[in-house]
Coordinates of C-alpha atoms and ligand atoms in Angstrom, one line a residue:
X1 CA -124.1 29.0 31.4
X2 CA -126.1 31.4 33.6
X3 CA -124.4 34.4 32.0
X4 CA -125.4 33.3 28.5
X5 CA -128.9 32.7 29.8
X6 CA -129.0 36.3 31.2
X7 CA -127.8 37.8 28.0
X8 CA -130.2 35.8 25.8
X9 CA -133.1 36.7 28.1
X10 CA -132.2 40.4 28.0
X11 CA -132.6 40.1 24.2
X12 CA -135.7 37.9 24.3
X13 CA -137.4 40.4 26.7
X14 CA -136.5 43.4 24.4
X15 CA -134.2 45.0 27.0
X16 CA -131.4 44.6 24.6
X17 CA -131.2 44.2 20.8
X18 CA -128.5 42.3 19.0
X19 CA -126.2 44.3 16.6
X20 CA -124.4 43.3 13.4
X21 CA -121.4 42.3 15.5
X22 CA -122.7 39.1 17.2
X23 CA -120.9 40.0 20.5
X24 CA -122.7 43.4 20.7
X25 CA -126.1 44.5 21.9
X26 CA -127.7 47.8 22.4
X27 CA -129.9 48.9 25.3
X28 CA -132.1 52.0 25.4
X29 CA -133.1 53.8 28.6
X30 CA -136.3 55.9 28.7
X31 CA -136.2 59.5 27.3
X32 CA -136.2 60.9 30.8
X33 CA -133.9 58.2 32.3
X34 CA -130.6 59.0 30.7
X35 CA -128.4 59.8 33.7
X36 CA -128.0 59.6 37.4
X37 CA -130.9 61.3 39.3
X38 CA -129.3 63.0 42.2
X39 CA -132.4 64.6 43.4
X40 CA -134.3 61.4 43.8
X41 CA -131.3 59.5 45.4
X42 CA -132.0 59.7 49.1
X43 CA -130.4 58.4 52.4
X44 CA -132.9 56.9 54.8
X45 CA -131.9 58.3 58.1
X46 CA -133.1 57.0 61.5
X47 CA -134.7 59.5 63.9
X48 CA -132.2 61.7 65.6
X49 CA -129.5 61.4 62.9
X50 CA -128.5 64.1 60.4
X51 CA -126.0 63.7 57.6
X52 CA -125.7 67.5 57.1
X53 CA -127.0 69.9 54.5
X54 CA -124.9 68.6 51.6
X55 CA -126.7 65.2 51.5
X56 CA -130.2 64.5 50.5
X57 CA -132.0 62.5 53.2
X58 CA -135.4 61.6 54.6
X59 CA -136.8 59.9 57.7
X60 CA -136.0 56.2 57.4
X61 CA -139.4 54.8 58.4
X62 CA -141.2 57.2 56.0
X63 CA -138.7 56.3 53.2
X64 CA -139.2 52.6 53.7
X65 CA -142.9 53.0 53.5
X66 CA -142.7 54.9 50.2
X67 CA -140.3 52.4 48.6
X68 CA -142.2 49.3 49.8
X69 CA -145.3 50.9 48.4
X70 CA -143.6 51.5 45.0
X71 CA -142.1 48.0 45.0
X72 CA -145.4 46.3 45.8
X73 CA -146.5 44.3 42.8
X74 CA -143.7 45.8 40.7
X75 CA -142.4 42.4 39.7
X76 CA -145.7 40.8 39.0
X77 CA -145.4 38.5 35.9
X78 CA -141.7 39.1 35.7
X79 CA -138.7 36.9 36.4
X80 CA -136.6 37.9 39.3
X81 CA -132.9 37.5 39.0
X82 CA -130.7 36.8 42.0
X83 CA -126.9 37.3 41.5
X84 CA -123.9 37.0 43.9
X85 CA -120.9 39.1 43.3
X86 CA -117.8 40.4 45.1
X87 CA -116.6 44.0 45.2
X88 CA -112.8 44.0 45.0
X89 CA -110.7 40.9 44.4
X90 CA -112.0 37.6 45.9
X91 CA -110.6 36.5 49.3
X92 CA -108.8 39.7 50.0
X93 CA -108.9 42.2 52.8
X94 CA -110.8 44.5 50.4
X95 CA -113.6 42.0 49.4
X96 CA -117.2 42.9 50.0
X97 CA -119.8 40.3 49.1
X98 CA -122.9 41.7 47.4
X99 CA -126.2 40.1 46.6
X100 CA -128.3 41.7 43.8
X101 CA -131.9 41.1 43.1
X102 CA -133.4 42.7 40.0
X103 CA -136.1 42.2 37.4
X104 CA -133.9 43.7 34.7
X105 CA -131.9 41.2 32.6
X106 CA -130.0 44.3 31.3
X107 CA -128.9 45.2 34.8
X108 CA -127.9 41.6 35.5
X109 CA -126.0 41.3 32.2
X110 CA -124.2 44.6 32.8
X111 CA -123.1 43.3 36.2
X112 CA -121.8 40.1 34.7
X113 CA -119.5 42.2 32.6
X114 CA -118.5 44.7 35.3
X115 CA -118.1 42.6 38.5
X116 CA -116.4 39.5 39.9
X117 CA -118.7 36.5 40.3
X118 CA -119.2 35.7 43.9
X119 CA -121.3 32.6 44.3
X120 CA -118.5 30.3 45.5
X121 CA -117.1 33.1 47.5
X122 CA -120.5 33.4 49.3
X123 CA -120.6 29.7 50.0
X124 CA -117.3 29.9 51.9
X125 CA -117.9 33.1 53.7
X126 CA -117.8 33.2 57.5
X127 CA -121.4 33.7 58.9
X128 CA -120.6 37.1 60.3
X129 CA -119.2 38.7 57.1
X130 CA -121.0 41.9 56.3
X131 CA -123.0 41.6 53.0
X132 CA -124.4 44.5 50.9
X133 CA -127.9 43.9 49.5
X134 CA -129.3 45.6 46.4
X135 CA -132.9 45.4 45.3
X136 CA -133.9 46.8 42.0
X137 CA -137.2 46.9 40.0
X138 CA -137.6 48.7 36.7
X139 CA -141.3 49.0 37.5
X140 CA -144.0 49.2 34.9
X141 CA -142.6 48.8 31.4
X142 CA -143.8 49.9 28.0
X143 CA -141.7 48.8 25.1
X144 CA -139.2 47.5 27.7
X145 CA -138.7 51.0 29.1
X146 CA -139.6 52.1 32.7
X147 CA -142.6 54.4 32.5
X148 CA -143.1 55.6 36.0
X149 CA -140.0 57.7 36.0
X150 CA -141.7 60.4 38.0
X151 CA -141.9 57.9 40.8
X152 CA -138.3 56.9 40.3
X153 CA -136.0 56.7 43.3
X154 CA -132.9 55.3 44.8
X155 CA -133.2 54.8 48.6
X156 CA -130.2 54.0 50.7
X157 CA -131.0 52.2 53.9
X158 CA -127.5 52.0 55.5
X159 CA -128.9 50.7 58.7
X160 CA -129.8 47.5 56.9
X161 CA -126.9 47.6 54.3
X162 CA -129.7 47.6 51.6
X163 CA -130.2 49.9 48.7
X164 CA -133.5 50.1 46.8
X165 CA -133.8 51.3 43.2
X166 CA -137.3 51.6 41.6
X167 CA -138.8 52.7 38.3
X168 CA -135.5 53.4 36.6
X169 CA -133.2 51.5 34.3
X170 CA -130.2 53.9 33.7
X171 CA -127.2 51.9 35.0
X172 CA -126.0 54.7 37.4
X173 CA -129.4 54.4 39.2
X174 CA -129.8 50.7 39.0
X175 CA -126.5 48.7 39.0
X176 CA -126.3 47.9 42.7
X177 CA -122.6 47.2 42.7
X178 CA -121.6 50.6 41.2
X179 CA -122.7 53.8 42.9
X180 CA -125.3 52.3 45.1
X181 CA -122.8 50.0 46.9
X182 CA -120.2 52.9 46.9
X183 CA -122.5 54.8 49.3
X184 CA -122.7 51.8 51.7
X185 CA -118.9 51.2 51.2
X186 CA -118.1 54.8 52.3
X187 CA -119.9 54.1 55.6
X188 CA -118.2 50.8 56.1
X189 CA -114.8 52.5 55.3
X190 CA -115.6 55.2 57.8
X191 CA -116.2 52.6 60.6
X192 CA -113.2 50.6 59.7
X193 CA -110.6 53.2 58.8
X194 CA -110.1 52.9 55.1
X195 CA -111.3 54.9 52.0
X196 CA -113.9 54.1 49.3
X197 CA -113.3 56.5 46.4
X198 CA -114.6 57.6 43.0
X199 CA -111.1 57.1 41.5
X200 CA -109.4 55.4 38.7
X201 CA -106.3 53.3 39.4
X202 CA -103.5 53.0 37.0
X203 CA -99.8 52.3 36.6
X204 CA -97.8 55.1 35.1
X205 CA -94.7 53.6 33.5
X206 CA -91.5 55.5 34.4
X207 CA -87.9 55.1 33.3
X208 CA -86.7 51.4 32.9
X209 CA -90.3 50.3 32.8
X210 CA -90.9 51.1 36.5
X211 CA -94.6 51.0 37.3
X212 CA -95.9 53.6 39.8
X213 CA -99.5 53.4 40.8
X214 CA -101.8 56.5 40.8
X215 CA -105.4 56.8 42.0
X216 CA -107.3 59.7 40.5
X217 CA -110.6 61.3 41.4
X218 CA -112.3 63.4 38.7
X219 CA -116.1 64.0 38.6
X220 CA -118.1 62.0 36.1
X221 CA -117.4 63.0 32.5
X222 CA -114.1 64.8 33.3
X223 CA -111.5 62.4 31.8
X224 CA -111.2 59.7 34.4
X225 CA -111.5 56.8 31.9
X226 CA -109.3 58.5 29.3
X227 CA -106.6 59.2 31.8
X228 CA -106.5 55.7 33.0
X229 CA -106.2 54.7 29.3
X230 CA -103.3 57.0 28.3
X231 CA -100.9 55.3 26.0
X232 CA -97.7 53.9 27.4
X233 CA -99.2 53.0 30.8
X234 CA -101.5 50.3 32.2
X235 CA -104.9 50.4 33.7
X236 CA -106.2 48.7 36.8
X237 CA -109.6 50.4 37.0
X238 CA -111.4 53.5 35.7
X239 CA -114.1 54.4 38.3
X240 CA -114.0 52.9 41.8
X241 CA -111.1 52.3 44.1
X242 CA -110.8 51.1 47.7
X243 CA -107.7 52.2 49.6
X244 CA -106.5 50.5 52.8
X245 CA -103.4 50.7 54.9
X246 CA -101.6 47.4 54.9
X247 CA -98.3 47.0 56.6
X248 CA -98.1 50.8 57.0
X249 CA -98.5 51.4 53.3
X250 CA -101.5 52.7 51.4
X251 CA -102.6 50.0 49.0
X252 CA -105.5 50.0 46.5
X253 CA -107.7 47.8 44.4
X254 CA -110.2 48.2 41.6
X255 CA -113.6 47.5 43.0
X256 CA -114.8 46.4 39.5
X257 CA -113.5 44.3 36.6
X258 CA -115.1 46.2 33.7
X259 CA -115.9 49.7 32.4
X260 CA -119.2 51.5 32.0
X261 CA -117.7 54.3 30.0
X262 CA -118.9 57.5 28.3
X263 CA -118.7 56.8 24.6
X264 CA -119.1 60.4 23.4
X265 CA -115.9 61.5 21.6
X266 CA -114.2 58.1 21.7
X267 CA -112.3 58.1 18.4
X268 CA -109.9 55.8 16.7
X269 CA -107.1 58.4 16.9
X270 CA -107.5 59.5 20.5
X271 CA -108.7 56.3 22.2
X272 CA -107.2 53.4 20.1
X273 CA -107.5 50.8 22.9
X274 CA -111.2 51.4 23.6
X275 CA -111.9 51.8 19.9
X276 CA -110.3 48.4 19.2
X277 CA -112.2 46.7 21.9
X278 CA -115.4 48.2 20.7
X279 CA -114.7 46.8 17.2
X280 CA -113.6 43.4 18.3
X281 CA -115.2 40.1 19.4
X282 CA -115.3 41.3 23.0
X283 CA -118.8 41.3 24.5
X284 CA -120.1 44.8 24.8
X285 CA -123.4 46.5 25.6
X286 CA -123.9 49.9 24.0
X287 CA -126.5 52.2 25.6
X288 CA -128.3 55.3 24.3
X289 CA -126.1 55.4 21.1
X290 CA -127.7 55.6 17.6
X291 CA -128.2 52.4 15.7
X292 CA -128.0 52.7 12.0
X293 CA -130.0 50.7 9.4
X294 CA -127.1 48.2 9.2
X295 CA -127.2 47.6 13.0
X296 CA -124.1 49.5 13.8
X297 CA -123.7 51.8 16.8
X298 CA -122.8 55.4 16.3
X299 CA -122.0 58.1 18.9
X300 CA -121.4 61.8 19.1
X301 CA -118.0 63.0 18.0
X302 CA -116.9 59.6 16.8
X303 CA -114.7 61.1 14.1
X304 CA -116.9 59.9 11.3
X305 CA -119.5 61.7 9.1
X306 CA -122.7 62.0 11.2
X307 CA -125.4 59.5 10.3
X308 CA -128.5 60.5 8.3
X309 CA -131.0 58.5 10.3
X310 CA -131.3 55.6 12.7
X311 CA -132.9 54.6 16.1
X312 CA -131.9 56.3 19.3
X313 CA -133.3 56.9 22.8
X314 CA -136.1 59.0 21.3
X315 CA -137.2 56.3 18.8
X316 CA -136.7 56.8 15.1
X317 CA -134.3 59.6 14.6
X318 CA -133.8 62.0 11.7
X319 CA -131.7 65.2 11.4
X320 CA -133.6 68.2 12.9
X321 CA -135.8 66.1 15.2
X322 CA -136.9 68.2 18.2
X323 CA -138.3 67.3 21.7
X324 CA -141.4 68.7 23.3
X325 CA -139.7 71.9 24.2
X326 CA -138.4 72.4 20.6
X327 CA -134.9 71.4 21.6
X328 CA -133.0 69.6 18.9
X329 CA -132.4 65.9 19.8
X330 CA -128.8 64.9 19.1
X331 CA -128.4 61.6 17.2
X332 CA -127.0 59.9 20.3
X333 CA -127.3 61.0 23.9
X334 CA -124.3 62.9 25.4
X335 CA -124.2 60.4 28.2
X336 CA -124.4 57.3 25.8
X337 CA -122.2 54.5 27.2
X338 CA -120.4 51.3 26.5
X339 CA -120.2 48.4 29.0
X340 CA -117.2 46.0 28.6
X341 CA -115.1 43.7 30.7
X342 CA -111.4 44.7 31.2
X343 CA -110.0 41.4 30.1
X344 CA -109.8 42.3 26.4
X345 CA -107.8 45.4 27.0
X346 CA -104.3 45.3 25.6
X347 CA -103.2 47.8 28.3
X348 CA -104.6 45.9 31.3
X349 CA -102.2 45.9 34.3
X350 CA -101.5 42.4 35.6
X351 CA -102.3 43.3 39.2
X352 CA -106.1 43.5 38.7
X353 CA -106.9 40.5 40.9
X354 CA -104.0 40.9 43.4
X355 CA -105.7 40.4 46.8
X356 CA -103.3 42.8 48.4
X357 CA -103.8 45.5 45.7
X358 CA -101.0 47.8 44.6
X359 CA -99.0 50.4 46.6
X360 CA -100.2 53.9 45.7
X361 CA -97.5 56.4 44.8
X362 CA -99.7 59.3 44.0
X363 CA -103.3 60.6 44.3
X364 CA -104.7 63.0 41.7
X365 CA -107.7 65.4 41.9
X366 CA -109.0 67.0 38.8
X367 CA -112.2 68.7 37.6
X368 CA -113.7 70.7 34.8
X369 CA -112.3 74.1 35.8
X370 CA -111.9 76.9 33.3
X371 CA -110.1 79.5 35.3
X372 CA -108.3 78.5 38.5
X373 CA -106.0 75.5 38.7
X374 CA -102.9 75.1 36.5
X375 CA -102.6 71.9 34.4
X376 CA -100.6 70.0 37.0
X377 CA -99.2 70.7 40.5
X378 CA -98.1 68.9 43.6
X379 CA -99.5 69.8 47.0
X380 CA -97.2 71.2 49.6
X381 CA -97.9 68.2 51.9
X382 CA -100.6 65.6 52.6
X383 CA -103.0 67.9 54.5
X384 CA -102.5 70.8 52.0
X385 CA -103.5 68.3 49.2
X386 CA -106.5 67.0 51.1
X387 CA -107.8 70.5 51.8
X388 CA -106.9 72.6 48.8
X389 CA -107.2 69.9 46.1
X390 CA -109.6 67.1 47.4
X391 CA -111.9 69.2 49.6
X392 CA -111.7 72.3 47.4
X393 CA -112.5 70.5 44.1
X394 CA -115.0 72.3 41.9
X395 CA -116.2 71.2 38.5
X396 CA -118.7 72.1 35.8
X397 CA -121.7 69.7 35.7
X398 CA -121.9 67.2 32.8
X399 CA -124.4 65.0 31.1
X400 CA -123.6 62.2 33.5
X401 CA -126.3 63.6 35.9
X402 CA -129.7 64.9 35.1
X403 CA -130.1 68.7 34.9
X404 CA -128.2 71.5 33.1
X405 CA -124.5 71.0 32.1
X406 CA -121.7 73.5 32.4
X407 CA -122.5 74.9 35.9
X408 CA -119.7 75.2 38.4
X409 CA -120.4 72.9 41.3
X410 CA -118.7 72.0 44.6
X411 CA -117.4 68.5 44.0
X412 CA -115.2 67.6 47.0
X413 CA -113.0 64.6 46.2
X414 CA -115.2 64.0 43.1
X415 CA -117.2 62.0 45.5
X416 CA -119.9 64.3 46.8
X417 CA -122.7 62.5 44.9
X418 CA -121.8 59.3 46.8
X419 CA -120.7 60.5 50.3
X420 CA -122.9 59.0 52.9
X421 CA -121.5 60.4 56.1
X422 CA -121.3 64.0 57.2
X423 CA -118.9 65.8 54.9
X424 CA -116.6 67.1 57.7
X425 CA -116.1 63.6 59.0
X426 CA -115.3 62.4 55.5
X427 CA -112.6 65.1 55.2
X428 CA -111.2 64.2 58.6
X429 CA -111.0 60.6 57.5
X430 CA -108.8 61.7 54.5
X431 CA -106.6 63.8 56.8
X432 CA -106.1 60.9 59.2
X433 CA -105.5 58.4 56.4
X434 CA -102.2 60.1 55.4
X435 CA -100.9 60.3 59.0
X436 CA -98.3 57.9 60.3
X437 CA -97.7 55.8 57.2
X438 CA -94.3 54.7 56.3
X439 CA -94.6 56.7 53.1
X440 CA -97.8 58.5 52.1
X441 CA -98.6 59.0 48.4
X442 CA -97.9 62.5 47.0
X443 CA -101.1 64.5 46.2
X444 CA -101.5 66.3 42.9
X445 CA -104.1 68.3 41.1
X446 CA -104.7 68.4 37.4
X447 CA -106.8 70.5 35.2
X448 CA -107.4 69.5 31.6
X449 CA -110.0 72.2 31.1
X450 CA -108.2 75.5 31.8
X451 CA -109.1 78.2 29.2
X452 CA -107.4 81.5 28.1
X453 CA -109.2 84.9 28.0
X454 CA -110.6 84.0 24.5
X455 CA -112.2 80.9 26.0
X456 CA -109.9 78.4 24.3
X457 CA -108.4 75.4 26.1
X458 CA -104.8 76.1 26.9
X459 CA -103.7 72.4 26.7
X460 CA -104.3 69.5 24.3
X461 CA -106.2 66.3 24.9
X462 CA -103.0 64.3 24.8
X463 CA -101.0 66.6 27.1
X464 CA -102.2 64.5 30.1
X465 CA -99.5 61.9 29.0
X466 CA -96.8 64.4 30.1
X467 CA -98.5 65.5 33.3
X468 CA -98.7 61.8 34.3
X469 CA -95.0 61.2 33.5
X470 CA -94.0 64.3 35.4
X471 CA -96.0 63.2 38.5
X472 CA -94.3 59.8 38.3
X473 CA -90.9 61.3 38.3
X474 CA -91.9 63.5 41.3
X475 CA -93.0 60.4 43.3
X476 CA -89.4 59.2 42.9
X477 CA -87.8 62.6 43.5
X478 CA -86.2 62.6 40.0
X479 CA -87.2 66.1 38.9
X480 CA -87.2 69.3 40.9
X481 CA -90.2 71.6 41.0
X482 CA -91.0 75.2 41.7
X483 CA -92.7 76.2 44.9
X484 CA -95.6 78.6 44.4
X485 CA -98.3 79.7 46.8
X486 CA -100.6 76.9 45.7
X487 CA -98.2 74.0 45.3
X488 CA -95.2 72.8 43.3
X489 CA -95.3 73.2 39.6
X490 CA -93.0 71.7 36.9
X491 CA -89.9 73.3 35.6
X492 CA -90.1 74.3 31.9
X493 CA -87.1 72.3 30.8
X494 CA -88.4 69.1 32.3
X495 CA -91.7 69.4 30.5
X496 CA -90.0 70.4 27.3
X497 CA -88.0 67.1 27.4
X498 CA -91.1 65.0 28.3
X499 CA -93.2 66.6 25.6
X500 CA -90.5 65.9 23.0
X501 CA -89.9 62.3 24.2
X502 CA -93.5 61.1 24.7
X503 CA -95.4 63.2 22.2
X504 CA -92.8 64.4 19.8
X505 CA -94.0 67.8 20.4
X506 CA -92.0 71.0 20.5
X507 CA -93.3 72.5 23.8
X508 CA -92.6 76.3 24.0
X509 CA -92.0 78.6 26.9
X510 CA -95.0 80.7 25.8
X511 CA -97.3 77.7 26.2
X512 CA -95.7 77.0 29.6
X513 CA -96.1 80.6 30.8
X514 CA -99.7 80.7 29.8
X515 CA -100.6 77.3 31.3
X516 CA -98.7 77.8 34.6
X517 CA -99.6 81.4 35.3
X518 CA -101.0 81.7 38.8
X519 CA -104.4 83.6 38.5
X520 CA -104.5 85.3 41.9
X521 CA -108.0 86.9 41.8
X522 CA -109.7 83.7 40.6
X523 CA -107.8 81.6 43.2
X524 CA -108.9 84.0 45.9
X525 CA -112.5 83.9 44.8
X526 CA -112.3 80.1 44.8
X527 CA -111.0 80.1 48.4
X528 CA -113.9 82.4 49.3
X529 CA -116.5 80.0 47.7
X530 CA -115.1 76.9 49.4
X531 CA -114.9 78.6 52.8
X532 CA -118.4 79.9 52.5
X533 CA -119.8 76.5 51.6
X534 CA -118.1 75.0 54.6
X535 CA -119.2 77.8 57.0
X536 CA -122.8 77.8 55.8
X537 CA -123.5 74.1 55.0
X538 CA -121.1 71.9 56.7
X539 CA -121.3 71.9 60.5
X540 CA -118.5 69.5 61.2
X541 CA -115.7 70.9 59.0
X542 CA -112.3 70.3 60.7
X543 CA -110.7 73.6 61.8
X544 CA -107.6 72.7 59.9
X545 CA -109.4 73.2 56.6
X546 CA -110.0 76.9 57.5
X547 CA -106.4 77.3 58.7
X548 CA -104.9 75.8 55.5
X549 CA -107.2 77.9 53.3
X550 CA -106.3 81.0 55.3
X551 CA -102.6 80.3 54.8
X552 CA -103.1 79.9 51.1
X553 CA -105.0 83.2 50.9
X554 CA -102.2 84.9 52.8
X555 CA -99.5 83.6 50.4
X556 CA -101.6 84.7 47.4
X557 CA -102.2 88.2 48.8
X558 CA -98.5 88.6 49.6
X559 CA -97.5 87.7 46.1
X560 CA -100.3 89.8 44.6
X561 CA -98.8 92.8 46.4
X562 CA -95.5 92.3 44.8
X563 CA -96.4 91.0 41.3
X564 CA -100.0 91.7 40.5
X565 CA -102.9 89.5 39.6
X566 CA -101.3 87.2 37.1
X567 CA -98.1 85.6 38.2
X568 CA -96.0 84.2 35.5
X569 CA -94.0 81.1 36.5
X570 CA -90.8 82.9 35.6
X571 CA -91.3 85.0 38.8
X572 CA -90.4 82.0 40.9
X573 CA -87.1 81.1 39.4
Ligands
LIG1 C1 -120.5 58.3 36.8 O1 -121.5 59.0 36.5 O2 -119.7 58.7 37.6 C2 -120.4 56.9 36.3 C3 -121.5 56.3 35.6 O3 -119.3 56.3 36.4 S1 -122.7 56.0 36.8 O4 -122.9 54.5 36.8 O5 -123.9 56.7 36.3 O6 -122.3 56.4 38.1
LIG2 MN1 -118.2 57.3 38.0

């Protein structure tokens, strides 16, 4: 079979190495090629067009010249792989055919695990169907690793529906069907009136086994995969979702059929489903983990005694090894990953390949936010959710992108890295999408990363189970909520019952009061930051964004006058 040939060739060429488990391989990316390179990911813009200050762009002609020059001869003496895939289920209103050309068998192998095969689909396509085209070359290799990383680049030529990726191997820069196609899909969605999002898609199981579907947008490395995997529910997808209005309802599909997930802190206790798959006979590619002498992968915070030595992205690794700047090299990279198909997951939802997708009951926005949002709340209405949750999302940077971690960044809709149209237009599309439907999903925000004054997290890793169940009940109007200036928050007694039932935990009023305190000064500062970014860097922001932020500021100032800076949830009852 071609897929077996691809896998074997990836091993024969040294791009992957077999592990003790015969279904597993490991792939290493270059030392400087461990995450998405935002700075060198550029839209090629025709003369006279401008995508706005938030997007990195260059003149199309100039960009094409640069990329053609870099590609020239880059595949000499290599084999070129041509693959046909389909984004979304086959033969569905959501399907987008994609052709991938690459000289990396690792890239081709990853795509075999992550995407739906499309060769037969291509053969029966109408001639005028729009096709996305991806061209990747790892460039010059030494020990199977791209060496010209300084001339690395991802160039998005949306005029020609083509994305070029050169001198890099890290999947986020090279796998055409993942974030490269997302950028083209956002443009296609803009023209056609649907949404292409950086969202998981899952069924939250409610009372009597009712399944309610949620799509959730969190920036990379902020709990998207672990949320879609929360016990007692079923997963459709963990990263990319297309949403369309069909028969007046918002329906969604998983663009992919696999997971390229962060492996750091996956443990047997907290992530049993993933853990089991990674210890089974399911095919998996590990990347940038440490490989021990007995050919077993190890990753950071895996719940086991740290290894004493092994091979990692820096070569032979030993405790205390430092890089050129004297920084200690961890035994595995923080952004180390696993690549698997979804088919082996015990919690896979049976709608994965439904051509009409699933009806969305709720949309969730969440980031790595230490001091503003409460753990869960529902927006006052669709527009309020789009503006104060989606468009106002901020999150601390993580190892999923190059550069320092832990810096608070503007991350609207968790999609800023991939938005390929002017930001104001993108926000307007979201506002429009919720209008005039028979029933629009509710919009929620979550925050798993809220901290107290001492800098400790105020909620537990597993608490997201309860936030999901509460949101599910809200979608069906089965629990009341408390209206606050920033949205509807849960009632203590409802959470108490959910904590006891789902986690066997005695949830206290003190915990609730701390978690759901409205932090007025921080929220006001946040409104100021978001407003400033829009006024200074987004020329086409819809006026309604400023109006909704103004209203929220007014409500916060009013309550501050009466109750001070920290408003305990008890004030509202
Ligand atoms: C992310 O960083 O959001 C990922 C992995 O899902 S990447 O393929 O790098 O985009
Ligand atoms: Mn992602």
